[in-house]
Amino acid sequence: MAEVNKPFKRILITGAAGALGTVLREALKPYASTLRLNDRSALGEVAENEEHVICDLADKSAVFEMMKDVGMVVHLGGAPRENTFQVVLDSNIVGSYNIYESARQTGVRRVIYASSVHAIGFYECTQTIDADVPQRPDSLYGVSKAFVENLSRYYFDKFGIESVCLRIGSCFPKPVDRRMLATWLSYGDFAHLVVRSLVSSSVGHMIVYGNSDNSANFWDNSQAGYLGYRPKDTADIFQDEVFSQTPIPDPRHPAIRFQGGQFAADGHFEDPKVDQHS
Amino acid sequence: MAEVNKPFKRILITGAAGALGTVLREALKPYASTLRLNDRSALGEVAENEEHVICDLADKSAVFEMMKDVGMVVHLGGAPRENTFQVVLDSNIVGSYNIYESARQTGVRRVIYASSVHAIGFYECTQTIDADVPQRPDSLYGVSKAFVENLSRYYFDKFGIESVCLRIGSCFPKPVDRRMLATWLSYGDFAHLVVRSLVSSSVGHMIVYGNSDNSANFWDNSQAGYLGYRPKDTADIFQDEVFSQTPIPDPRHPAIRFQGGQFAADGHFEDPKVDQHS
Amino acid sequence: MAEVNKPFKRILITGAAGALGTVLREALKPYASTLRLNDRSALGEVAENEEHVICDLADKSAVFEMMKDVGMVVHLGGAPRENTFQVVLDSNIVGSYNIYESARQTGVRRVIYASSVHAIGFYECTQTIDADVPQRPDSLYGVSKAFVENLSRYYFDKFGIESVCLRIGSCFPKPVDRRMLATWLSYGDFAHLVVRSLVSSSVGHMIVYGNSDNSANFWDNSQAGYLGYRPKDTADIFQDEVFSQTPIPDPRHPAIRFQGGQFAADGHFEDPKVDQHS
Amino acid sequence: MAEVNKPFKRILITGAAGALGTVLREALKPYASTLRLNDRSALGEVAENEEHVICDLADKSAVFEMMKDVGMVVHLGGAPRENTFQVVLDSNIVGSYNIYESARQTGVRRVIYASSVHAIGFYECTQTIDADVPQRPDSLYGVSKAFVENLSRYYFDKFGIESVCLRIGSCFPKPVDRRMLATWLSYGDFAHLVVRSLVSSSVGHMIVYGNSDNSANFWDNSQAGYLGYRPKDTADIFQDEVFSQTPIPDPRHPAIRFQGGQFAADGHFEDPKVDQHS
Amino acid sequence: MAEVNKPFKRILITGAAGALGTVLREALKPYASTLRLNDRSALGEVAENEEHVICDLADKSAVFEMMKDVGMVVHLGGAPRENTFQVVLDSNIVGSYNIYESARQTGVRRVIYASSVHAIGFYECTQTIDADVPQRPDSLYGVSKAFVENLSRYYFDKFGIESVCLRIGSCFPKPVDRRMLATWLSYGDFAHLVVRSLVSSSVGHMIVYGNSDNSANFWDNSQAGYLGYRPKDTADIFQDEVFSQTPIPDPRHPAIRFQGGQFAADGHFEDPKVDQHS
Amino acid sequence: MAEVNKPFKRILITGAAGALGTVLREALKPYASTLRLNDRSALGEVAENEEHVICDLADKSAVFEMMKDVGMVVHLGGAPRENTFQVVLDSNIVGSYNIYESARQTGVRRVIYASSVHAIGFYECTQTIDADVPQRPDSLYGVSKAFVENLSRYYFDKFGIESVCLRIGSCFPKPVDRRMLATWLSYGDFAHLVVRSLVSSSVGHMIVYGNSDNSANFWDNSQAGYLGYRPKDTADIFQDEVFSQTPIPDPRHPAIRFQGGQFAADGHFEDPKVDQHS
C-alpha cells in the first residue's frame, strides 16, 4: 500500500514490547503513517515511521502527552497475568483509566483493548457463551479486565469513544495443553482481528472473542459478525502433538472444567499477609 | 434436466423486467415447464417456454387472471426503492395484496417474496439480528416490505399459503461501498436462494436474510437452516477496491451506523406539500 | 385540577364518536385545556373546552389542518373490525399515514395509538407472549394494525415522534364469552392506560398490551413497566355469569385455540368477486 | 498409534452387532487396548483385543458383570425403532437403567449414549432448535430416548457420571429421502462424533445433535462447540439422486412437516388390544 | 351449583385415597355429576355421586375398563416419593402409560397430571426457572415424573389428548422447613389449580408450577397465565414458626442449595445389591 | 425476639454513619447479638450491643482487624455518588477489595453489598432489564459499583463467599422527581431487603434490584424470587405531589431518557486538569 494510502495517520500501541505488541509492530505497519509504540522499558531501535514513548501507564501526565495527535489506540499494556492486587490495580485499573480519560481529553476516537478469557473464566468449558453473558472473572487479573470492559462502555455511552474489547484466549506460538486446542489464537489471527477492529466503519462498543478456527470452541462470536473476523489458522493441526504430550485429564479438576483453565484453579495470588504487618 | 423432469409446471415471476427478474428469467428455466413473466412494460422477445403478462399489479382483475394455473410465484414486482407514499401504496401494498388474495382464490401454494433489508434497516450494524426481531423499517419503502411480510404470514396462518420472505441486502453486480461488503448478494447467490425456496419440501412461513458469504455480516440466518442456502460468492474479493475508492467514514453518521445505510439517513421522500393544496 | 395546572394544552382524539372515544372524551378532560375531537360524523354538542373536527382520516388536507397546534394525539379512528380490503386500506392504512405524516409536519411529539390483539391474534391462548414477538395478524384488520405499529416505529426512529401502541384486548362494558375473561379491558382501565401513556416522561416507541387485571391472561406486559399501568378492574367477577351462559367449548376450534378468537376462525371478509368484474 | 499409547484401557460398546456398532467396532480400535462388545446374539469371530459379552440389557446381573473394569461405555443397545410399549420398556428403559446403575456401582466415568432425533421429532422442520428445547418425542421409541437423556442427567447431577447424549439423525449408508438431506449422518461422521465424545477433557452432561455437514439443517449444535465435532461428509452430493427418485411432497403431511419424519406421521404401534384380553 | 349445571359428567381421580386425592374428592364434587375414584386399596364409604374402582395402575385391563365413559382424568396415582427402581417403574412409568394409552382408546380428552418439583429438583434455589427449562430430576422418582411429562406431550402432539402437568412443590397442611416457605402449596390452592386446569377452554399441553402465593419463590409461572391460577394462601404466615424451629442452614449442603431439597441430597435408594444375587 | 434467639452473633455494617447505615443500625438490632458499626468518623453513642470501629476502608490492616469474628457483613461504605477517579478508586475499589480479601482470610460467609442503579444507568427507561444484562455504568461511581459486583462474583466462584448485590434505586425519605416514581426505595423496604438477604438459606451470588412497589418500574426482579423480597411501600402516593412540583420533561434529555437520570446526563466529574500539572 502506498504511503499516501495508509488509512490512519498515527496508531498508538501500548505494551508494545511484549509478545503481542511485537506482532502488531510489524503487522500494523501498512495501516498507519506513524506507529507510536509505548512500553515501560526500551523498545529497541526506532524503525522508520516509528515513535517510541517509554512510560508507565500509571503516570497520568505521561499518558496524556502520549495520547496527543493519535487517532486509534491499540491498548495492550498492563500486567499480563495474575499478580498481587496492588500490581493489578496500578497496571490495569489505573493505567487503563489514564488511557480512556486521556482519550476523552485529546479526542481519540477508538480504542482496541486487549481483554481476556479470564474476564469470563469461571464459565464451564461445556457452556457456549456469547458476549452478553455476565462477566465471571477467574482471578484479580480477570476482574481488572472486566473493569476495563465496563469502563470503556461508559466512555462510549457518555462520550462516544468507540472501543472493541478483544477477549483473547491463548495467544502463543502454538497450543501446549488440551484447553488451548479451544482457546488458541495464532499471532496471525490476532493481527487480523486487530486490523478488522481498526478498519470497520462504526464499531460502537463491542466485545469480541479472540481464538483461531479451532474445532473445539466455547464461544459464540456471532455478535461480532460486523467486524468480519475470519481466522485462518487452527489449533487442530497441533492436536496429536498435544494429546501425546499431556496426560488424560481428570474432568472434575477446576483447571479442566472451567474456561479460564489454571487461572480458575489457582489459589489466590497472595498479598503480603496483613497480619504479618500488624 | 429433461423437460419431463422439470419440477414445476408453471412459475410466475412478477417484476420480471428488472435486474433481479432478468437474473431469474434465466436461472429458473430448468425448474419449470413454463415461466410466466410479468411486468408493467414490455419484456422483450418471448422465449420458448415463456409467457408474458403486461399489467400493473394494482389492477386486481388483471392480477387475478395472471395467477390462474400457477403453482409457484416469485414476487419481485413493485417500487424498488423509496418513493412517495402514494407510489408505495399502489405498487407495494395494494399490488401485493392483489397477489396474495388472488393466490387464495386460484389455489397457488407458495410465494417467494422479495422483501428487503429496509424492513429492518434501523438496527445498528453492530447488532446481529435474526429473523424474529421486531421489524424496524427505515423508509416508507421499508414499511411496505414489513407490511407484506405480515400479510403473507396472515395468508399462511389462515389459508395455508406458504411464503418465503427474502430480506435481500444489496443485490448488484458488485459491492460499491463499505456497507455492501456486509450486505452484498451476488446474482448467483440470489438465484440459488430462490431455487432453494422453491424446492424445499415444507417452508410454512419463513423470513430469510439474503446476502452472500461475506466476512462482515449483520445477520444470523440460522433459522433458515432448513432451506439449505449456502452462498458461493463473497464480497471479500472486492474489499481492497472498495476501501481504496471510498473515504474513511464518520462512525456516527446514520448511513454508517444503521443497517439500512443511506435509506436510514435520508430525509423523508417528500409528498407534494399538503399546504400547497390548501 | 385547576385549569392552570392541566398538563396539556390541546389533545386530539380521533374516532371520538365511538365507544372508546366517548370514554376518553370524559376521562381526559382534566388533562388538557382543550380537547379536540374528531370523527366522520357529528359528535353532538360541543362542550366547554372542546373543539370538533368532522372529517375523514383519508382526507389528507383535512387531517393536516386538524393536527395543527396539537401536542398529543390519541388515535382511535378507523375501521373497528374486519372489513373489505378497500375499507381497511382507506380507513386504517391511509388514514394513519395521514396522521403520522401530518404529525411530522406540524410538530406533534407523541401519538397514543389504538392497536389491537388482532395484530397478534394467531398466537395460541396457551402461549404467553411479550411485545417483542413477531406480529401474527388474524385478519386484514389485524394486518392494518401491525402496519401502523411499524409505521409509528419508523416515525420514531427517523423523526423522533414518540408513540405508545396499545394492543387492546376486548374493551366492552363487560366480558361476554370465555375468551374475554382473559382479554377484557374495562373502560376505566382503558382510560387509565391512555393517561399513563400521556403523562409518562419519555416513552420512545412502545408496544403495550391492554387488558384488565384478569386472572387468565396471555400477555407478559412487563416490558411496559415504565408506564406504570396498574389495572383496577378484573373480568374475574363475571366468570360465573359467563360460564353459565356459554357452552363448554371445543378446545380444537380456532376461535377457542387462538388469542384472536372469532377473528382467527372467520373466513375471509369477501371482496366483491374479481371474476364478477371480468 | 502404538498400543502403549492407546488412550483408553477398555471401552464397552453395547448393541455392537448392529450397523452402528459394526462401524465403531472398527473405528474405535485405535482408542482402547480392549474393546468389549455386547449384543443379544453372537458377534462373529473374536478379533484380537476384543472381548464379547452376549446378554440382554434387561438382565441386571449380567449387565453389572459386563460393566466391571470398564472406563468408557458407548451405549447403542436397545430397540432401534418404534415398537410395542413392552419392548420399548424392556429394551430401552430398563436396559438403560441397568447400564447407568451398574456404572454407578462399578465406577464407570463416562457414557456415550445413542439418543435420537425422535426425542424431539415433533418440532417442525422450519424450526431451528438447540439442545435446550423441551423434548417433543414423536413415538414411544422417542419417549424412551428422552427418558434416558433425563436419567443420564440425574446420574451426572447426583453421582458425577458424565454422559454425552447423541441425538442421531439418520445414520445410514446414504440418504434415501428428502428429509434425510437434512438429517443424514454418515458412518464416518458418526464415528468421529463418538471419538470426540470420548477424548474431550470434561464433558459433564451434554446433548448433541448428530448429522453430517448438510446444507439443509434443523439443528443449532453450537452448544456442543466444546466437543469440536466437525463433520466431513455431506448429504448434498446425493441431492440430485434423491430429488429425481422421490415425488414432490405435500408440505402439509406430518411426515414432511415434522423433524421426526415418518415416525411423526405413523399411527400408534399397536399393543395387542386390551379388550381382546378382557 | 345445581346438578344439571355441573360442568362435567364424570371425572376420574386416580390415587384418590392419598392426601391430595382426599382433598379433591371433596373439592371436585361441584364439578362433576359423578366422581369416579381409584386407588389400590379401599376408599371408605361410597358417597352419593361417587364410583369406586380398586385396582393397580399397572394392571392394564383394569385401567382400560376404568377409563371408559370418562371425560376428564386427574391422575395422582403412583409411588409418591423415592423408591426402588422396580417400584417406580411399575407404579409411575407403566401405570401412567396405561392411563394415557387407555385415554387414547376410550376417547378421554384431558388429563391433569400430578408431576412434581422433583422433575426439576437439581436446579439451584437461586435460579428462577420457567416451564421450558430442560428437566433435571433429583431422584428416580423425579425421572419418572419427567417421563410422564414427555409421554403426555407425545399423546397431545400425535393424538390431541390434552394434558396439564402440575409440578407440585410441597403440598402439606403447612410448611415445616425453610425450603417449604418457597415450595409450599396449600390444599386449597391445590384444589383451585386443579379446577382451573379442568375448566379452562383449550389447554393443549401445559406444564405449570404449583405453589401458593409465597414471597420466596423459585418459579416463573407466567407461561401458565392462560389457566388463571391465583393462589389465595401463603407460606409467609408460617415463617416465624419455621425459623424458630429449624437451625440456620449450611448454604453449601445439597438439601439447602437445590430446589429438590432432601431428594437432591439423598444417596441412591438402594436396590437389592446385584452382587448378592450373582 | 429474645436475645437467645437472635439469628446472628455479629453483623458488621460499613458506612454506618450514613443515611442508610442509620436505618440499618435500628432495623438490624433484632437480628444480631452484636452490631459492629464502621465509618470514617464518629458514630455517636455506643448503644447496648453495639461495637464501633472508626477507620477508612482503604486501610487494609484496619479492615482486616474489623472483619474478625464477624458472620455477616452489610457493606454500605464508600463514596456515595460521583466523584474524582482518585476518590472513587480509594473509597470504592480499594476499600471493597479490602472487605472481600479480609472476608476470605477471616472466614466471613456472606456480604450484602450496596450496589446501585448507576451500575446499569445507561439503559433507557423504556427498557425493562433483569439482573443478567451487561452492566452499563453511567459514571465512574457506577463503574466502581460494577467492579464490586464482579469482584464479589469472583470471591464466590473461587472461595465460596456468598454475596447479595443490591442495585439500589433512590433510597430517600420520599421521591422528589418523576424518575424516582420508578426508582424510589423506602427506608422500610430497604431494611426489609437487607433482612431477606441475611436470613435466606443459600444465596450464592445474586444481583437484586432495590425499589419499592412502584407502579412505574424499569426492573424485572424475578430472578431474585428466592429472596422473598416483597416491598410494602410505593412511590405512587407521592405522584400528584411530584407532578405538580416538577415541569413536564423533555423526553429527549439524557436525564429523562436513561435509568441513571442526572448521572447519565452529567458531564465528567473533572479531575484536576492534567495539563495544569505538566
PDB file of C-alpha atoms in Angstrom, chain F residues 144-240:
ATOM      1  CA  SER F 144     -16.876   1.156  40.641  1.00  0.00           C
ATOM      2  CA  LYS F 145     -20.203  -0.419  41.602  1.00  0.00           C
ATOM      3  CA  ALA F 146     -19.927  -2.752  38.618  1.00  0.00           C
ATOM      4  CA  PHE F 147     -16.374  -3.549  39.705  1.00  0.00           C
ATOM      5  CA  VAL F 148     -17.514  -4.746  43.118  1.00  0.00           C
ATOM      6  CA  GLU F 149     -20.318  -6.809  41.595  1.00  0.00           C
ATOM      7  CA  ASN F 150     -17.690  -8.647  39.547  1.00  0.00           C
ATOM      8  CA  LEU F 151     -15.211  -8.838  42.397  1.00  0.00           C
ATOM      9  CA  SER F 152     -17.826 -10.416  44.632  1.00  0.00           C
ATOM     10  CA  ARG F 153     -18.696 -12.976  41.968  1.00  0.00           C
ATOM     11  CA  TYR F 154     -15.035 -13.914  41.789  1.00  0.00           C
ATOM     12  CA  TYR F 155     -14.882 -14.389  45.539  1.00  0.00           C
ATOM     13  CA  PHE F 156     -17.927 -16.633  45.372  1.00  0.00           C
ATOM     14  CA  ASP F 157     -16.829 -18.659  42.358  1.00  0.00           C
ATOM     15  CA  LYS F 158     -13.361 -19.290  43.769  1.00  0.00           C
ATOM     16  CA  PHE F 159     -13.731 -19.097  47.539  1.00  0.00           C
ATOM     17  CA  GLY F 160     -17.427 -19.669  48.216  1.00  0.00           C
ATOM     18  CA  ILE F 161     -18.043 -16.337  49.938  1.00  0.00           C
ATOM     19  CA  GLU F 162     -21.717 -15.562  49.293  1.00  0.00           C
ATOM     20  CA  SER F 163     -22.869 -12.094  48.209  1.00  0.00           C
ATOM     21  CA  VAL F 164     -26.124 -10.337  47.517  1.00  0.00           C
ATOM     22  CA  CYS F 165     -25.529  -7.194  45.466  1.00  0.00           C
ATOM     23  CA  LEU F 166     -28.428  -4.783  45.893  1.00  0.00           C
ATOM     24  CA  ARG F 167     -28.812  -2.395  42.967  1.00  0.00           C
ATOM     25  CA  ILE F 168     -30.424   0.335  44.993  1.00  0.00           C
ATOM     26  CA  GLY F 169     -32.555   2.833  43.096  1.00  0.00           C
ATOM     27  CA  SER F 170     -33.240   6.049  45.030  1.00  0.00           C
ATOM     28  CA  CYS F 171     -33.274   5.441  48.775  1.00  0.00           C
ATOM     29  CA  PHE F 172     -34.531   8.673  50.300  1.00  0.00           C
ATOM     30  CA  PRO F 173     -37.345   9.771  52.601  1.00  0.00           C
ATOM     31  CA  LYS F 174     -39.554  10.339  49.577  1.00  0.00           C
ATOM     32  CA  PRO F 175     -39.325  10.669  45.797  1.00  0.00           C
ATOM     33  CA  VAL F 176     -38.623  14.201  44.664  1.00  0.00           C
ATOM     34  CA  ASP F 177     -38.631  13.936  40.884  1.00  0.00           C
ATOM     35  CA  ARG F 178     -40.520  11.989  38.231  1.00  0.00           C
ATOM     36  CA  ARG F 179     -37.817   9.372  37.711  1.00  0.00           C
ATOM     37  CA  MET F 180     -37.889   8.499  41.391  1.00  0.00           C
ATOM     38  CA  LEU F 181     -41.528   7.491  40.981  1.00  0.00           C
ATOM     39  CA  ALA F 182     -39.951   4.394  39.452  1.00  0.00           C
ATOM     40  CA  THR F 183     -36.663   4.077  41.340  1.00  0.00           C
ATOM     41  CA  TRP F 184     -37.675   5.057  44.867  1.00  0.00           C
ATOM     42  CA  LEU F 185     -36.845   2.607  47.650  1.00  0.00           C
ATOM     43  CA  SER F 186     -38.329   3.470  51.006  1.00  0.00           C
ATOM     44  CA  TYR F 187     -36.178   3.086  54.094  1.00  0.00           C
ATOM     45  CA  GLY F 188     -38.511   0.384  55.339  1.00  0.00           C
ATOM     46  CA  ASP F 189     -38.297  -1.609  52.157  1.00  0.00           C
ATOM     47  CA  PHE F 190     -34.533  -1.196  52.107  1.00  0.00           C
ATOM     48  CA  ALA F 191     -34.281  -2.657  55.594  1.00  0.00           C
ATOM     49  CA  HIS F 192     -36.610  -5.484  54.611  1.00  0.00           C
ATOM     50  CA  LEU F 193     -34.488  -6.276  51.578  1.00  0.00           C
ATOM     51  CA  VAL F 194     -31.322  -6.413  53.672  1.00  0.00           C
ATOM     52  CA  VAL F 195     -33.007  -8.671  56.204  1.00  0.00           C
ATOM     53  CA  ARG F 196     -34.196 -11.056  53.475  1.00  0.00           C
ATOM     54  CA  SER F 197     -30.651 -11.159  52.123  1.00  0.00           C
ATOM     55  CA  LEU F 198     -29.356 -12.082  55.553  1.00  0.00           C
ATOM     56  CA  VAL F 199     -31.842 -14.772  56.512  1.00  0.00           C
ATOM     57  CA  SER F 200     -32.283 -16.611  53.203  1.00  0.00           C
ATOM     58  CA  SER F 201     -30.717 -20.029  53.347  1.00  0.00           C
ATOM     59  CA  SER F 202     -28.359 -20.169  50.376  1.00  0.00           C
ATOM     60  CA  VAL F 203     -27.903 -17.071  48.273  1.00  0.00           C
ATOM     61  CA  GLY F 204     -24.757 -17.964  46.324  1.00  0.00           C
ATOM     62  CA  HIS F 205     -24.030 -14.843  44.280  1.00  0.00           C
ATOM     63  CA  MET F 206     -27.090 -12.771  43.469  1.00  0.00           C
ATOM     64  CA  ILE F 207     -27.765  -9.372  41.935  1.00  0.00           C
ATOM     65  CA  VAL F 208     -31.073  -7.856  43.007  1.00  0.00           C
ATOM     66  CA  TYR F 209     -32.838  -4.603  42.188  1.00  0.00           C
ATOM     67  CA  GLY F 210     -33.933  -2.437  45.081  1.00  0.00           C
ATOM     68  CA  ASN F 211     -37.038  -0.327  44.631  1.00  0.00           C
ATOM     69  CA  SER F 212     -40.391  -0.179  46.364  1.00  0.00           C
ATOM     70  CA  ASP F 213     -43.706  -1.375  44.968  1.00  0.00           C
ATOM     71  CA  ASN F 214     -43.932   1.464  42.484  1.00  0.00           C
ATOM     72  CA  SER F 215     -46.315   1.254  39.532  1.00  0.00           C
ATOM     73  CA  ALA F 216     -43.662   2.626  37.211  1.00  0.00           C
ATOM     74  CA  ASN F 217     -40.725   0.253  37.147  1.00  0.00           C
ATOM     75  CA  PHE F 218     -37.756  -0.489  34.888  1.00  0.00           C
ATOM     76  CA  TRP F 219     -36.697  -3.728  36.514  1.00  0.00           C
ATOM     77  CA  ASP F 220     -37.573  -7.387  36.277  1.00  0.00           C
ATOM     78  CA  ASN F 221     -36.595  -8.679  39.690  1.00  0.00           C
ATOM     79  CA  SER F 222     -37.988 -12.165  39.193  1.00  0.00           C
ATOM     80  CA  GLN F 223     -34.522 -13.697  39.327  1.00  0.00           C
ATOM     81  CA  ALA F 224     -34.445 -12.653  42.955  1.00  0.00           C
ATOM     82  CA  GLY F 225     -37.593 -14.631  43.736  1.00  0.00           C
ATOM     83  CA  TYR F 226     -35.758 -16.849  46.138  1.00  0.00           C
ATOM     84  CA  LEU F 227     -35.059 -13.944  48.484  1.00  0.00           C
ATOM     85  CA  GLY F 228     -38.757 -13.369  49.001  1.00  0.00           C
ATOM     86  CA  TYR F 229     -38.482  -9.605  48.900  1.00  0.00           C
ATOM     87  CA  ARG F 230     -41.946  -8.015  48.962  1.00  0.00           C
ATOM     88  CA  PRO F 231     -41.878  -4.238  49.212  1.00  0.00           C
ATOM     89  CA  LYS F 232     -44.589  -2.704  51.345  1.00  0.00           C
ATOM     90  CA  ASP F 233     -44.274   0.923  50.274  1.00  0.00           C
ATOM     91  CA  THR F 234     -44.968   2.661  46.999  1.00  0.00           C
ATOM     92  CA  ALA F 235     -43.926   5.895  45.360  1.00  0.00           C
ATOM     93  CA  ASP F 236     -47.409   6.153  43.893  1.00  0.00           C
ATOM     94  CA  ILE F 237     -48.744   8.082  46.853  1.00  0.00           C
ATOM     95  CA  PHE F 238     -46.315  10.879  46.059  1.00  0.00           C
ATOM     96  CA  GLN F 239     -47.181  11.063  42.381  1.00  0.00           C
ATOM     97  CA  ASP F 240     -49.530  14.043  42.448  1.00  0.00           C
TER      98      ASP F 240
END
